[in-house]
């Protein structure tokens, strides 16, 4: 395993409630990513971080915010969950800047918004 | 708009034959490409990659081909094995921006 843990692994929440997903790594990677996986859409990049307090938006960032106060933790927050945010969320770590390595993925968090 | 596209949602191949999975991209800034394999209820796992300075990279039964002018890459698996049955994702990166974009995936089924 690449030393990446997502929590929780499963969550059911109600529409309009805030939700925070946590990604924790023990590999000291500079880069961390949040993706969502949906049928017909594959994996879509939500936000990514290239260092502590350095983050940027991906393809589907609306409705999501992130924070990275420590190298090892990357948090994804849904400020007010909607049914369209029901998905499987994956965190990844890695540094593809040199074009010679890969990103490693966590096991995923299945989020259901009812 | 999807920058990385896999137009075949599924592919079935007989065991021992070649599997060819295709991927197209639109962003000319992408310079690093990867293939991932995903089993149900697990995270994607890295399979093979290729830099834009190459047009081919091999690793055992897996070979990735890159055609930059066509903005197209493909993954060849020879010979295909039942354990290769999974969803395969193509990914592309603009290493200067450090993003990493994925396609929609192709479900490969290898029939024994």
CSV table of C-alpha atoms in Angstrom, one decimal:
chain,number,residue,atom,x,y,z
A,1,UNK,CA,0.0,0.0,0.0
A,2,UNK,CA,1.1,3.5,-0.7
A,3,UNK,CA,0.3,4.8,2.8
A,4,UNK,CA,-2.9,6.6,2.0
A,5,UNK,CA,-6.1,6.4,4.1
A,6,UNK,CA,-9.5,7.8,3.4
A,7,UNK,CA,-12.1,8.3,6.1
A,8,UNK,CA,-14.9,7.6,6.4
A,9,UNK,CA,-15.2,4.8,3.9
A,10,UNK,CA,-19.0,5.1,3.8
A,11,UNK,CA,-21.3,7.9,4.7
A,12,UNK,CA,-25.0,8.7,4.3
A,13,UNK,CA,-26.0,12.3,4.9
A,14,UNK,CA,-29.0,14.5,4.4
A,15,UNK,CA,-29.4,17.2,1.7
A,16,UNK,CA,-28.1,20.6,3.0
A,17,UNK,CA,-25.8,19.2,5.7
A,18,UNK,CA,-22.0,19.9,5.6
A,19,UNK,CA,-19.8,16.9,5.0
A,20,UNK,CA,-16.0,16.6,5.3
A,21,UNK,CA,-14.0,13.8,3.9
A,22,UNK,CA,-10.4,13.2,5.0
A,23,UNK,CA,-7.4,11.9,3.2
A,24,UNK,CA,-4.3,11.1,5.2
A,25,UNK,CA,-0.9,10.0,3.8
A,26,UNK,CA,2.2,8.8,5.4
A,27,UNK,CA,4.4,9.1,2.2
A,28,UNK,CA,5.2,12.8,2.5
A,29,UNK,CA,4.1,13.4,-1.1
A,30,UNK,CA,3.8,17.1,-2.0
A,31,UNK,CA,0.8,16.6,-4.3
A,32,UNK,CA,-2.6,15.3,-3.3
A,33,UNK,CA,-5.8,15.1,-5.4
A,34,UNK,CA,-9.5,14.6,-4.8
A,35,UNK,CA,-11.6,12.8,-7.5
A,36,UNK,CA,-15.1,11.7,-7.8
A,37,UNK,CA,-16.2,8.6,-9.8
A,38,UNK,CA,-19.6,8.5,-11.5
A,39,UNK,CA,-21.0,6.1,-14.1
A,40,UNK,CA,-20.4,7.5,-17.6
A,41,UNK,CA,-18.0,10.1,-16.3
A,42,UNK,CA,-15.1,8.1,-15.1
A,43,UNK,CA,-12.8,9.9,-12.6
A,44,UNK,CA,-13.2,13.7,-12.5
A,45,UNK,CA,-10.7,15.9,-10.7
A,46,UNK,CA,-12.3,18.1,-8.0
A,47,UNK,CA,-9.4,19.9,-6.4
A,48,UNK,CA,-5.7,19.3,-6.0
A,49,UNK,CA,-3.0,20.5,-3.7
A,50,UNK,CA,0.7,21.1,-4.5
A,51,UNK,CA,1.7,21.9,-0.9
A,52,UNK,CA,0.5,23.1,2.4
A,53,UNK,CA,-2.1,25.8,1.9
A,54,UNK,CA,-1.6,25.6,-1.9
A,55,UNK,CA,-4.6,24.3,-3.7
A,56,UNK,CA,-6.2,24.6,-7.1
A,57,UNK,CA,-9.5,23.8,-8.8
A,58,UNK,CA,-10.1,20.8,-11.1
A,59,UNK,CA,-12.8,20.0,-13.5
A,60,UNK,CA,-15.8,19.8,-11.1
A,61,UNK,CA,-14.9,22.1,-8.2
A,62,UNK,CA,-18.3,23.8,-7.8
A,63,UNK,CA,-19.9,23.0,-4.4
A,64,UNK,CA,-16.6,21.7,-2.9
A,65,UNK,CA,-13.8,23.3,-0.9
A,66,UNK,CA,-10.5,21.9,0.3
A,67,UNK,CA,-7.9,22.6,2.9
A,68,UNK,CA,-4.4,21.4,3.4
A,69,UNK,CA,-3.0,22.6,6.7
A,70,UNK,CA,-0.5,19.8,7.0
A,71,UNK,CA,1.5,17.8,4.4
A,72,UNK,CA,-0.2,14.6,5.5
A,73,UNK,CA,-3.9,15.7,5.4
A,74,UNK,CA,-6.1,16.9,2.6
A,75,UNK,CA,-9.7,17.6,3.5
A,76,UNK,CA,-12.6,17.8,1.1
A,77,UNK,CA,-15.7,19.7,2.3
A,78,UNK,CA,-19.2,19.8,0.9
A,79,UNK,CA,-20.6,22.9,2.5
A,80,UNK,CA,-24.2,22.0,1.8
A,81,UNK,CA,-24.5,18.5,0.4
A,82,UNK,CA,-26.8,17.9,-2.6
A,83,UNK,CA,-28.1,14.7,-4.2
A,84,UNK,CA,-25.9,15.4,-7.2
A,85,UNK,CA,-22.9,14.9,-5.0
A,86,UNK,CA,-23.7,11.3,-4.3
A,87,UNK,CA,-20.7,9.6,-5.6
A,88,UNK,CA,-17.5,7.6,-4.8
A,89,UNK,CA,-14.7,9.9,-3.8
A,90,UNK,CA,-11.1,9.0,-4.3
A,91,UNK,CA,-8.0,10.7,-2.9
A,92,UNK,CA,-4.7,10.3,-4.6
A,93,UNK,CA,-1.1,11.2,-3.7
A,94,UNK,CA,1.9,11.6,-5.9
A,95,UNK,CA,4.0,14.0,-7.9
A,96,UNK,CA,3.7,13.8,-11.7
A,97,UNK,CA,5.7,17.0,-12.2
A,98,UNK,CA,8.7,15.1,-13.4
A,99,UNK,CA,6.7,13.0,-15.8
A,100,UNK,CA,8.2,9.9,-14.3
A,101,UNK,CA,6.0,8.7,-11.5
A,102,UNK,CA,2.4,7.9,-10.8
A,103,UNK,CA,-0.3,8.9,-8.4
A,104,UNK,CA,-1.4,6.4,-5.8
A,105,UNK,CA,-5.1,6.1,-4.9
A,106,UNK,CA,-6.9,5.5,-1.6
A,107,UNK,CA,-9.7,2.9,-1.3
A,108,UNK,CA,-12.4,5.5,-1.8
A,109,UNK,CA,-15.3,6.9,0.2
A,110,UNK,CA,-18.9,6.1,-0.9
A,111,UNK,CA,-21.1,9.1,-0.1
A,112,UNK,CA,-24.8,9.0,-0.4
A,113,UNK,CA,-26.8,12.3,0.0
A,114,UNK,CA,-30.5,11.6,0.7
B,1,UNK,CA,-15.7,19.3,-21.2
B,2,UNK,CA,-13.9,16.0,-20.9
B,3,UNK,CA,-10.2,16.4,-21.9
B,4,UNK,CA,-9.5,12.7,-21.9
B,5,UNK,CA,-11.9,10.4,-23.7
B,6,UNK,CA,-12.3,6.7,-23.9
B,7,UNK,CA,-15.0,6.1,-26.4
B,8,UNK,CA,-15.4,2.4,-25.9
B,9,UNK,CA,-17.2,1.7,-22.6
B,10,UNK,CA,-16.6,-2.0,-22.8
B,11,UNK,CA,-14.5,-4.6,-24.5
B,12,UNK,CA,-14.6,-8.4,-24.5
B,13,UNK,CA,-11.7,-10.6,-25.5
B,14,UNK,CA,-10.9,-14.3,-25.5
B,15,UNK,CA,-8.2,-15.4,-23.2
B,16,UNK,CA,-4.8,-15.5,-24.9
B,17,UNK,CA,-5.8,-12.9,-27.5
B,18,UNK,CA,-4.7,-9.3,-27.7
B,19,UNK,CA,-6.7,-6.6,-25.9
B,20,UNK,CA,-6.5,-3.1,-27.3
B,21,UNK,CA,-7.8,-0.2,-25.3
B,22,UNK,CA,-7.9,3.3,-26.8
B,23,UNK,CA,-7.8,6.8,-25.5
B,24,UNK,CA,-8.0,10.3,-27.0
B,25,UNK,CA,-7.1,13.6,-25.5
B,26,UNK,CA,-7.8,17.2,-26.5
B,27,UNK,CA,-5.3,19.3,-24.5
B,28,UNK,CA,-2.0,19.7,-26.4
B,29,UNK,CA,-0.3,20.7,-23.2
B,30,UNK,CA,-0.6,17.1,-21.9
B,31,UNK,CA,2.9,15.6,-21.8
B,32,UNK,CA,2.6,12.5,-19.6
B,33,UNK,CA,0.1,9.7,-19.9
B,34,UNK,CA,-0.8,6.8,-17.6
B,35,UNK,CA,-3.0,3.8,-17.5
B,36,UNK,CA,-4.7,2.6,-14.4
B,37,UNK,CA,-6.6,-0.6,-13.7
B,38,UNK,CA,-9.6,-0.7,-11.3
B,39,UNK,CA,-11.4,-3.6,-9.6
B,40,UNK,CA,-14.8,-3.1,-7.9
B,41,UNK,CA,-14.7,-1.5,-4.5
B,42,UNK,CA,-11.0,-0.7,-4.8
B,43,UNK,CA,-9.0,2.4,-5.7
B,44,UNK,CA,-7.4,2.5,-9.2
B,45,UNK,CA,-3.9,1.1,-9.4
B,46,UNK,CA,-1.1,2.2,-11.7
B,47,UNK,CA,-0.3,0.0,-14.7
B,48,UNK,CA,2.0,1.8,-17.1
B,49,UNK,CA,3.0,5.3,-18.2
B,50,UNK,CA,4.6,7.0,-21.1
B,51,UNK,CA,6.2,10.4,-21.6
B,52,UNK,CA,5.4,12.5,-24.6
B,53,UNK,CA,9.1,12.2,-25.7
B,54,UNK,CA,8.4,8.5,-26.4
B,55,UNK,CA,6.0,6.8,-28.7
B,56,UNK,CA,6.1,3.3,-27.0
B,57,UNK,CA,6.7,1.9,-23.6
B,58,UNK,CA,6.6,-1.8,-22.7
B,59,UNK,CA,6.2,-3.6,-19.4
B,60,UNK,CA,5.8,-7.3,-19.6
B,61,UNK,CA,2.4,-8.1,-21.3
B,62,UNK,CA,1.5,-4.4,-21.3
B,63,UNK,CA,2.5,-1.9,-24.0
B,64,UNK,CA,1.4,1.7,-24.4
B,65,UNK,CA,1.6,3.5,-27.7
B,66,UNK,CA,1.4,7.3,-28.1
B,67,UNK,CA,0.6,9.1,-31.3
B,68,UNK,CA,1.0,12.8,-30.4
B,69,UNK,CA,-0.1,14.1,-33.8
B,70,UNK,CA,-3.4,12.3,-33.5
B,71,UNK,CA,-3.6,13.0,-29.7
B,72,UNK,CA,-4.2,9.3,-29.3
B,73,UNK,CA,-2.8,6.5,-27.1
B,74,UNK,CA,-3.6,2.9,-26.8
B,75,UNK,CA,-2.9,0.1,-24.3
B,76,UNK,CA,-2.1,-3.4,-25.7
B,77,UNK,CA,-2.3,-6.4,-23.4
B,78,UNK,CA,-0.8,-9.6,-24.8
B,79,UNK,CA,-1.8,-12.3,-24.0
B,80,UNK,CA,-4.9,-11.4,-22.2
B,81,UNK,CA,-5.7,-13.3,-19.0
B,82,UNK,CA,-9.0,-13.6,-17.1
B,83,UNK,CA,-7.3,-11.7,-14.2
B,84,UNK,CA,-7.0,-8.7,-16.5
B,85,UNK,CA,-10.8,-8.2,-16.4
B,86,UNK,CA,-11.3,-4.8,-14.8
B,87,UNK,CA,-12.0,-1.2,-15.7
B,88,UNK,CA,-9.1,0.6,-17.3
B,89,UNK,CA,-8.7,4.3,-17.1
B,90,UNK,CA,-6.5,6.4,-19.3
B,91,UNK,CA,-5.0,9.5,-17.6
B,92,UNK,CA,-3.1,12.5,-18.8
B,93,UNK,CA,-1.1,15.2,-17.2
B,94,UNK,CA,0.2,18.7,-18.0
B,95,UNK,CA,3.3,18.2,-15.8
B,96,UNK,CA,3.9,21.9,-15.7
B,97,UNK,CA,0.5,22.4,-14.0
B,98,UNK,CA,0.6,19.2,-12.1
B,99,UNK,CA,-3.0,18.3,-12.8
B,100,UNK,CA,-4.0,14.7,-13.7
B,101,UNK,CA,-7.1,14.1,-15.8
B,102,UNK,CA,-8.8,10.8,-16.3
B,103,UNK,CA,-11.0,9.3,-19.0
B,104,UNK,CA,-14.4,7.6,-18.5
B,105,UNK,CA,-12.9,4.1,-18.4
B,106,UNK,CA,-13.3,0.9,-20.5
B,107,UNK,CA,-14.5,-2.3,-18.9
B,108,UNK,CA,-12.4,-5.2,-20.2
B,109,UNK,CA,-13.8,-8.7,-19.9
B,110,UNK,CA,-11.4,-11.5,-20.7
B,111,UNK,CA,-13.4,-14.7,-21.4
B,112,UNK,CA,-11.7,-18.0,-20.4
